[in-house]
């Protein structure tokens, strides 16, 4: 299957700081999604991106579809304790293909 | 609106035993997915249904895993016999549109399987 690499693997930040994470692939994707997963729960979709270069915001979250279509970025501004969780990227190659999930970035926010 | 329901939430079995998981998707969602999420990894698709037909089962270990969605609503995933490496969280998700622009996949809470 496709390999999506996320970095960093984990982050420990102070409340109020901004966060940046990214996802890279060796393949070109047509769609990028970003999910957040809380312990004991299923992933919840945060942002969906459908075009190269697209920049989309959802509250304090902003994500971008990389120009090369092989990467995507997620930024969280002014982090708060409820941002704690694991963030996954997922990419889709196109019709007839499945979504592939990244390895995840674990975020810890220190009050 | 009720979310995706899964049961049981937890299951502990010994290797070589059989186990079954149940999923009830969001009402009206035609597409249903089963994912396997091993600790520390992202979800991996096992099988995708469109109504009661299989769209993609390329990563389903068919020698031991089976899944069905007989009436296009509920679905069951079975492992028979289980191996140690099957220990994982099994997530069910549903969506109302499988093609771009993709509707959101709504995930259930998952079933955590431990194989001893």
Coordinates of C-alpha atoms in Angstrom, one line a residue, chain A residues 28-32 34 48-56 63-73 92:
Chain A
X28 CA 0.6 12.1 -6.2
X29 CA -2.8 12.4 -4.4
X30 CA -6.0 14.0 -5.6
X31 CA -7.5 14.6 -2.2
X32 CA -6.0 15.2 1.3
X34 CA -6.9 15.7 8.1
X48 CA -10.7 18.3 3.4
X49 CA -8.6 19.5 0.5
X50 CA -9.4 18.8 -3.2
X51 CA -7.0 21.0 -5.3
X52 CA -3.3 21.5 -5.4
X53 CA -2.4 24.8 -3.6
X54 CA -5.7 24.9 -1.8
X55 CA -5.6 26.6 1.6
X56 CA -8.5 25.9 3.8
X63 CA -4.4 23.1 6.1
X64 CA -2.8 23.3 2.7
X65 CA -2.7 21.0 -0.3
X66 CA 0.9 21.0 -1.5
X67 CA 1.7 22.3 -5.0
X68 CA 3.5 19.0 -5.9
X69 CA 0.3 17.1 -4.7
X70 CA 2.7 14.9 -2.7
X71 CA 2.3 16.7 0.6
X72 CA 0.0 18.5 2.9
X73 CA 0.4 20.7 6.0
X92 CA -6.8 9.6 -2.0

